[in-house]
Amino acid sequence: MPRRLVQLYAGLALYGASSALLVRAGLGLDPWDVFHQGLAERTGWSIGTVSVAVGALVLLLWVPMRQRPGLGTVSNVFAVGLSMDATLAVVPGVHGAAPQAALLAAGIVLNGAATGLYIAAAFGPGPRDGLMTGLHRRTGRSLRLVRTGIEVTVLAAGYLLGGTVGVGTVAYALAIGPLAQFFLRRFALPPAAGPVAAGTPSAAA
């Protein structure tokens, strides 16, 4: 349990930090952060605050789908946005193709590591991933189709609101799957013996 808790909160903190690096790179964000940034531009709130608010609203959508949040779900709502704002407060923006590309690459790799950390801790999915699995179960559509539909929708909405879409958005989409899979294996918890193993929750993407 102590190791799982450390993995959960380290992963969530690093996830927020990695998202902040993508913002500072200025080359494009992942779909949900394009949406968060667009809303931040319209509301005057920080992008981290918007992330927390959107996460809480998405969590409310779990109710009619009878999804059950875990500790990781609730922690995700708050920890990622707070970490993102804290990192943005200390990391300045960069200028020039080489520094921007380096910061983009660092942000994507760190995001993959953070994803592996918090998912391997097995405390439940984040609110946005839970929305995906809930819609998959309610509609009978494939996970791939549901996820694509959600991310295209929030990407388009974020772009129209003024969020940053660019080469970084494409790079993130191509790299995050393989990176998350690699780090999930690296951070997988050792199998428990006896009755403890039977009570250990499985990781949820």
PDB file of C-alpha atoms in Angstrom:
ATOM      1  CA  MET A   1       0.000   0.000   0.000  1.00  0.00           C
ATOM      2  CA  PRO A   2       2.705   2.625   0.795  1.00  0.00           C
ATOM      3  CA  ARG A   3       4.366   2.011  -2.565  1.00  0.00           C
ATOM      4  CA  ARG A   4       1.032   2.237  -4.377  1.00  0.00           C
ATOM      5  CA  LEU A   5       0.224   5.559  -2.709  1.00  0.00           C
ATOM      6  CA  VAL A   6       3.651   6.960  -3.578  1.00  0.00           C
ATOM      7  CA  GLN A   7       3.199   5.845  -7.200  1.00  0.00           C
ATOM      8  CA  LEU A   8      -0.283   7.348  -7.379  1.00  0.00           C
ATOM      9  CA  TYR A   9       0.603  10.815  -6.120  1.00  0.00           C
ATOM     10  CA  ALA A  10       4.011  10.950  -7.800  1.00  0.00           C
ATOM     11  CA  GLY A  11       2.345   9.993 -11.068  1.00  0.00           C
ATOM     12  CA  LEU A  12      -0.406  12.589 -10.749  1.00  0.00           C
ATOM     13  CA  ALA A  13       2.061  15.334  -9.787  1.00  0.00           C
ATOM     14  CA  LEU A  14       4.329  14.468 -12.707  1.00  0.00           C
ATOM     15  CA  TYR A  15       1.346  14.324 -15.050  1.00  0.00           C
ATOM     16  CA  GLY A  16       0.456  17.910 -14.177  1.00  0.00           C
ATOM     17  CA  ALA A  17       4.100  18.973 -14.496  1.00  0.00           C
ATOM     18  CA  SER A  18       4.425  17.307 -17.903  1.00  0.00           C
ATOM     19  CA  SER A  19       1.279  19.057 -19.124  1.00  0.00           C
ATOM     20  CA  ALA A  20       2.778  22.375 -18.023  1.00  0.00           C
ATOM     21  CA  LEU A  21       5.938  21.652 -20.034  1.00  0.00           C
ATOM     22  CA  LEU A  22       3.791  21.117 -23.134  1.00  0.00           C
ATOM     23  CA  VAL A  23       2.120  24.475 -22.509  1.00  0.00           C
ATOM     24  CA  ARG A  24       5.494  26.207 -22.199  1.00  0.00           C
ATOM     25  CA  ALA A  25       6.786  24.501 -25.368  1.00  0.00           C
ATOM     26  CA  GLY A  26       3.994  26.251 -27.277  1.00  0.00           C
ATOM     27  CA  LEU A  27       3.834  23.665 -30.068  1.00  0.00           C
ATOM     28  CA  GLY A  28       0.477  22.112 -29.298  1.00  0.00           C
ATOM     29  CA  LEU A  29      -1.204  20.248 -26.440  1.00  0.00           C
ATOM     30  CA  ASP A  30      -3.003  16.971 -25.986  1.00  0.00           C
ATOM     31  CA  PRO A  31      -6.751  17.171 -26.826  1.00  0.00           C
ATOM     32  CA  TRP A  32      -8.052  17.649 -23.281  1.00  0.00           C
ATOM     33  CA  ASP A  33      -5.496  20.353 -22.498  1.00  0.00           C
ATOM     34  CA  VAL A  34      -6.346  22.144 -25.757  1.00  0.00           C
ATOM     35  CA  PHE A  35      -9.889  22.261 -24.355  1.00  0.00           C
ATOM     36  CA  HIS A  36      -8.688  23.358 -20.910  1.00  0.00           C
ATOM     37  CA  GLN A  37      -6.496  26.077 -22.416  1.00  0.00           C
ATOM     38  CA  GLY A  38      -9.329  27.321 -24.612  1.00  0.00           C
ATOM     39  CA  LEU A  39     -11.661  27.579 -21.615  1.00  0.00           C
ATOM     40  CA  ALA A  40      -8.910  29.306 -19.630  1.00  0.00           C
ATOM     41  CA  GLU A  41      -8.590  31.908 -22.386  1.00  0.00           C
ATOM     42  CA  ARG A  42     -12.335  32.566 -22.247  1.00  0.00           C
ATOM     43  CA  THR A  43     -12.836  32.545 -18.476  1.00  0.00           C
ATOM     44  CA  GLY A  44      -9.611  34.166 -17.276  1.00  0.00           C
ATOM     45  CA  TRP A  45      -8.985  31.230 -14.948  1.00  0.00           C
ATOM     46  CA  SER A  46      -5.672  29.420 -14.817  1.00  0.00           C
ATOM     47  CA  ILE A  47      -5.469  26.290 -16.972  1.00  0.00           C
ATOM     48  CA  GLY A  48      -4.956  24.192 -13.837  1.00  0.00           C
ATOM     49  CA  THR A  49      -8.132  25.574 -12.268  1.00  0.00           C
ATOM     50  CA  VAL A  50     -10.040  24.815 -15.453  1.00  0.00           C
ATOM     51  CA  SER A  51      -8.629  21.278 -15.434  1.00  0.00           C
ATOM     52  CA  VAL A  52      -9.929  20.756 -11.893  1.00  0.00           C
ATOM     53  CA  ALA A  53     -13.369  22.161 -12.768  1.00  0.00           C
ATOM     54  CA  VAL A  54     -13.686  20.071 -15.949  1.00  0.00           C
ATOM     55  CA  GLY A  55     -12.533  16.950 -14.095  1.00  0.00           C
ATOM     56  CA  ALA A  56     -15.198  17.496 -11.435  1.00  0.00           C
ATOM     57  CA  LEU A  57     -17.910  18.012 -14.068  1.00  0.00           C
ATOM     58  CA  VAL A  58     -16.822  14.899 -15.971  1.00  0.00           C
ATOM     59  CA  LEU A  59     -16.945  12.968 -12.697  1.00  0.00           C
ATOM     60  CA  LEU A  60     -20.593  13.983 -12.309  1.00  0.00           C
ATOM     61  CA  LEU A  61     -21.280  12.285 -15.659  1.00  0.00           C
ATOM     62  CA  TRP A  62     -20.268   9.015 -14.007  1.00  0.00           C
ATOM     63  CA  VAL A  63     -23.453   9.066 -11.907  1.00  0.00           C
ATOM     64  CA  PRO A  64     -25.975   8.111 -14.614  1.00  0.00           C
ATOM     65  CA  MET A  65     -23.496   5.532 -15.963  1.00  0.00           C
ATOM     66  CA  ARG A  66     -23.153   3.973 -12.483  1.00  0.00           C
ATOM     67  CA  GLN A  67     -19.385   4.268 -12.505  1.00  0.00           C
ATOM     68  CA  ARG A  68     -17.658   3.988  -9.120  1.00  0.00           C
ATOM     69  CA  PRO A  69     -14.739   6.367  -8.521  1.00  0.00           C
ATOM     70  CA  GLY A  70     -11.675   5.245  -6.604  1.00  0.00           C
ATOM     71  CA  LEU A  71      -9.080   7.159  -4.630  1.00  0.00           C
ATOM     72  CA  GLY A  72      -7.101   7.661  -7.833  1.00  0.00           C
ATOM     73  CA  THR A  73     -10.159   9.100  -9.577  1.00  0.00           C
ATOM     74  CA  VAL A  74     -10.859  11.758  -6.959  1.00  0.00           C
ATOM     75  CA  SER A  75      -7.163  12.533  -6.479  1.00  0.00           C
ATOM     76  CA  ASN A  76      -6.761  12.948 -10.236  1.00  0.00           C
ATOM     77  CA  VAL A  77      -9.378  15.699 -10.309  1.00  0.00           C
ATOM     78  CA  PHE A  78      -7.392  17.920  -7.945  1.00  0.00           C
ATOM     79  CA  ALA A  79      -3.742  16.855  -8.069  1.00  0.00           C
ATOM     80  CA  VAL A  80      -3.129  17.226 -11.805  1.00  0.00           C
ATOM     81  CA  GLY A  81      -4.483  20.763 -12.078  1.00  0.00           C
ATOM     82  CA  LEU A  82      -2.699  21.965  -8.937  1.00  0.00           C
ATOM     83  CA  SER A  83       0.604  20.487 -10.106  1.00  0.00           C
ATOM     84  CA  MET A  84       0.138  22.013 -13.540  1.00  0.00           C
ATOM     85  CA  ASP A  85      -0.353  25.527 -12.157  1.00  0.00           C
ATOM     86  CA  ALA A  86       2.565  25.124  -9.726  1.00  0.00           C
ATOM     87  CA  THR A  87       4.892  24.082 -12.553  1.00  0.00           C
ATOM     88  CA  LEU A  88       3.738  26.899 -14.816  1.00  0.00           C
ATOM     89  CA  ALA A  89       4.565  29.338 -12.012  1.00  0.00           C
ATOM     90  CA  VAL A  90       8.242  28.334 -12.002  1.00  0.00           C
ATOM     91  CA  VAL A  91       8.964  27.224 -15.589  1.00  0.00           C
ATOM     92  CA  PRO A  92       9.225  30.103 -18.071  1.00  0.00           C
ATOM     93  CA  GLY A  93       8.276  29.933 -21.712  1.00  0.00           C
ATOM     94  CA  VAL A  94      10.978  29.210 -24.287  1.00  0.00           C
ATOM     95  CA  HIS A  95      11.678  30.644 -27.723  1.00  0.00           C
ATOM     96  CA  GLY A  96      13.319  29.085 -30.723  1.00  0.00           C
ATOM     97  CA  ALA A  97      12.707  25.808 -32.516  1.00  0.00           C
ATOM     98  CA  ALA A  98      15.363  23.748 -30.680  1.00  0.00           C
ATOM     99  CA  PRO A  99      14.384  24.720 -27.088  1.00  0.00           C
ATOM    100  CA  GLN A 100      10.697  24.309 -27.901  1.00  0.00           C
ATOM    101  CA  ALA A 101      11.246  20.871 -29.438  1.00  0.00           C
ATOM    102  CA  ALA A 102      13.343  19.784 -26.444  1.00  0.00           C
ATOM    103  CA  LEU A 103      10.690  20.918 -23.976  1.00  0.00           C
ATOM    104  CA  LEU A 104       7.980  19.214 -26.032  1.00  0.00           C
ATOM    105  CA  ALA A 105       9.912  15.929 -26.067  1.00  0.00           C
ATOM    106  CA  ALA A 106      10.573  16.149 -22.315  1.00  0.00           C
ATOM    107  CA  GLY A 107       6.907  16.837 -21.639  1.00  0.00           C
ATOM    108  CA  ILE A 108       5.693  13.891 -23.722  1.00  0.00           C
ATOM    109  CA  VAL A 109       8.164  11.405 -22.215  1.00  0.00           C
ATOM    110  CA  LEU A 110       7.403  12.636 -18.677  1.00  0.00           C
ATOM    111  CA  ASN A 111       3.687  12.332 -19.417  1.00  0.00           C
ATOM    112  CA  GLY A 112       4.176   8.717 -20.461  1.00  0.00           C
ATOM    113  CA  ALA A 113       6.121   7.974 -17.268  1.00  0.00           C
ATOM    114  CA  ALA A 114       3.484   9.693 -15.140  1.00  0.00           C
ATOM    115  CA  THR A 115       0.729   7.700 -16.829  1.00  0.00           C
ATOM    116  CA  GLY A 116       2.565   4.459 -16.138  1.00  0.00           C
ATOM    117  CA  LEU A 117       3.095   5.413 -12.494  1.00  0.00           C
ATOM    118  CA  TYR A 118      -0.454   6.315 -11.561  1.00  0.00           C
ATOM    119  CA  ILE A 119      -2.217   3.632 -13.582  1.00  0.00           C
ATOM    120  CA  ALA A 120       0.085   0.897 -12.241  1.00  0.00           C
ATOM    121  CA  ALA A 121      -0.821   2.029  -8.700  1.00  0.00           C
ATOM    122  CA  ALA A 122      -4.316   0.614  -9.442  1.00  0.00           C
ATOM    123  CA  PHE A 123      -6.437   3.106  -7.511  1.00  0.00           C
ATOM    124  CA  GLY A 124      -8.956   3.617 -10.315  1.00  0.00           C
ATOM    125  CA  PRO A 125      -9.041   5.540 -13.598  1.00  0.00           C
ATOM    126  CA  GLY A 126      -9.042   9.292 -13.991  1.00  0.00           C
ATOM    127  CA  PRO A 127     -12.439  10.946 -14.583  1.00  0.00           C
ATOM    128  CA  ARG A 128     -11.888  11.314 -18.330  1.00  0.00           C
ATOM    129  CA  ASP A 129     -10.806   7.689 -18.813  1.00  0.00           C
ATOM    130  CA  GLY A 130     -13.756   6.582 -16.708  1.00  0.00           C
ATOM    131  CA  LEU A 131     -16.064   8.554 -18.997  1.00  0.00           C
ATOM    132  CA  MET A 132     -14.613   6.625 -21.919  1.00  0.00           C
ATOM    133  CA  THR A 133     -15.102   3.202 -20.328  1.00  0.00           C
ATOM    134  CA  GLY A 134     -18.570   4.154 -19.082  1.00  0.00           C
ATOM    135  CA  LEU A 135     -19.736   5.244 -22.536  1.00  0.00           C
ATOM    136  CA  HIS A 136     -18.209   2.092 -24.005  1.00  0.00           C
ATOM    137  CA  ARG A 137     -20.234  -0.054 -21.631  1.00  0.00           C
ATOM    138  CA  ARG A 138     -23.482   1.910 -22.078  1.00  0.00           C
ATOM    139  CA  THR A 139     -23.344   2.249 -25.857  1.00  0.00           C
ATOM    140  CA  GLY A 140     -21.680  -1.013 -26.845  1.00  0.00           C
ATOM    141  CA  ARG A 141     -19.275   0.884 -29.089  1.00  0.00           C
ATOM    142  CA  SER A 142     -15.600  -0.051 -29.167  1.00  0.00           C
ATOM    143  CA  LEU A 143     -13.226   1.667 -26.748  1.00  0.00           C
ATOM    144  CA  ARG A 144     -11.200   2.958 -29.687  1.00  0.00           C
ATOM    145  CA  LEU A 145     -14.262   4.544 -31.296  1.00  0.00           C
ATOM    146  CA  VAL A 146     -15.500   6.059 -28.024  1.00  0.00           C
ATOM    147  CA  ARG A 147     -12.077   7.474 -27.126  1.00  0.00           C
ATOM    148  CA  THR A 148     -11.575   8.883 -30.613  1.00  0.00           C
ATOM    149  CA  GLY A 149     -15.007  10.487 -30.545  1.00  0.00           C
ATOM    150  CA  ILE A 150     -14.410  12.111 -27.162  1.00  0.00           C
ATOM    151  CA  GLU A 151     -10.942  13.395 -28.026  1.00  0.00           C
ATOM    152  CA  VAL A 152     -11.938  14.750 -31.445  1.00  0.00           C
ATOM    153  CA  THR A 153     -14.861  16.550 -29.793  1.00  0.00           C
ATOM    154  CA  VAL A 154     -12.808  18.196 -27.039  1.00  0.00           C
ATOM    155  CA  LEU A 155      -9.983  18.975 -29.471  1.00  0.00           C
ATOM    156  CA  ALA A 156     -12.341  20.739 -31.870  1.00  0.00           C
ATOM    157  CA  ALA A 157     -14.063  22.614 -29.046  1.00  0.00           C
ATOM    158  CA  GLY A 158     -10.727  23.636 -27.538  1.00  0.00           C
ATOM    159  CA  TYR A 159      -9.400  24.841 -30.889  1.00  0.00           C
ATOM    160  CA  LEU A 160     -12.510  26.957 -31.454  1.00  0.00           C
ATOM    161  CA  LEU A 161     -12.081  28.430 -27.966  1.00  0.00           C
ATOM    162  CA  GLY A 162      -8.468  29.387 -28.686  1.00  0.00           C
ATOM    163  CA  GLY A 163      -6.476  26.392 -27.439  1.00  0.00           C
ATOM    164  CA  THR A 164      -3.107  25.590 -29.025  1.00  0.00           C
ATOM    165  CA  VAL A 165      -3.128  22.862 -31.683  1.00  0.00           C
ATOM    166  CA  GLY A 166       0.073  22.069 -33.545  1.00  0.00           C
ATOM    167  CA  VAL A 167       2.828  19.600 -34.219  1.00  0.00           C
ATOM    168  CA  GLY A 168       2.963  18.847 -30.494  1.00  0.00           C
ATOM    169  CA  THR A 169      -0.635  17.631 -30.610  1.00  0.00           C
ATOM    170  CA  VAL A 170       0.231  15.140 -33.341  1.00  0.00           C
ATOM    171  CA  ALA A 171       3.486  14.085 -31.627  1.00  0.00           C
ATOM    172  CA  TYR A 172       1.619  13.465 -28.384  1.00  0.00           C
ATOM    173  CA  ALA A 173      -1.052  11.384 -30.106  1.00  0.00           C
ATOM    174  CA  LEU A 174       1.565   9.195 -31.809  1.00  0.00           C
ATOM    175  CA  ALA A 175       3.929   8.764 -28.862  1.00  0.00           C
ATOM    176  CA  ILE A 176       1.785   8.539 -25.738  1.00  0.00           C
ATOM    177  CA  GLY A 177       0.436   5.031 -26.361  1.00  0.00           C
ATOM    178  CA  PRO A 178       3.820   3.297 -26.760  1.00  0.00           C
ATOM    179  CA  LEU A 179       5.335   5.357 -23.944  1.00  0.00           C
ATOM    180  CA  ALA A 180       2.511   4.588 -21.511  1.00  0.00           C
ATOM    181  CA  GLN A 181       2.747   0.882 -22.334  1.00  0.00           C
ATOM    182  CA  PHE A 182       6.514   0.898 -21.772  1.00  0.00           C
ATOM    183  CA  PHE A 183       6.291   2.679 -18.420  1.00  0.00           C
ATOM    184  CA  LEU A 184       3.349   0.590 -17.244  1.00  0.00           C
ATOM    185  CA  ARG A 185       5.620  -2.434 -17.506  1.00  0.00           C
ATOM    186  CA  ARG A 186       8.462  -0.620 -15.768  1.00  0.00           C
ATOM    187  CA  PHE A 187       6.317   0.484 -12.828  1.00  0.00           C
ATOM    188  CA  ALA A 188       4.133  -2.615 -12.509  1.00  0.00           C
ATOM    189  CA  LEU A 189       3.796  -3.731  -8.917  1.00  0.00           C
ATOM    190  CA  PRO A 190       5.269  -7.094  -7.949  1.00  0.00           C
ATOM    191  CA  PRO A 191       2.612  -9.830  -7.628  1.00  0.00           C
ATOM    192  CA  ALA A 192       1.407 -10.320  -4.076  1.00  0.00           C
ATOM    193  CA  ALA A 193       1.215 -13.756  -2.533  1.00  0.00           C
ATOM    194  CA  GLY A 194      -1.696 -15.473  -0.843  1.00  0.00           C
ATOM    195  CA  PRO A 195      -4.976 -13.754  -0.007  1.00  0.00           C
ATOM    196  CA  VAL A 196      -3.562 -10.256  -0.556  1.00  0.00           C
ATOM    197  CA  ALA A 197      -3.299 -10.879  -4.299  1.00  0.00           C
ATOM    198  CA  ALA A 198      -6.994 -11.716  -4.530  1.00  0.00           C
ATOM    199  CA  GLY A 199      -7.923  -8.373  -3.017  1.00  0.00           C
ATOM    200  CA  THR A 200      -5.588  -6.242  -5.079  1.00  0.00           C
ATOM    201  CA  PRO A 201      -7.476  -4.096  -7.593  1.00  0.00           C
ATOM    202  CA  SER A 202      -6.421  -4.303 -11.201  1.00  0.00           C
ATOM    203  CA  ALA A 203      -4.995  -1.295 -13.003  1.00  0.00           C
ATOM    204  CA  ALA A 204      -7.488   0.695 -15.043  1.00  0.00           C
ATOM    205  CA  ALA A 205      -6.488   2.827 -17.993  1.00  0.00           C
TER     206      ALA A 205
END
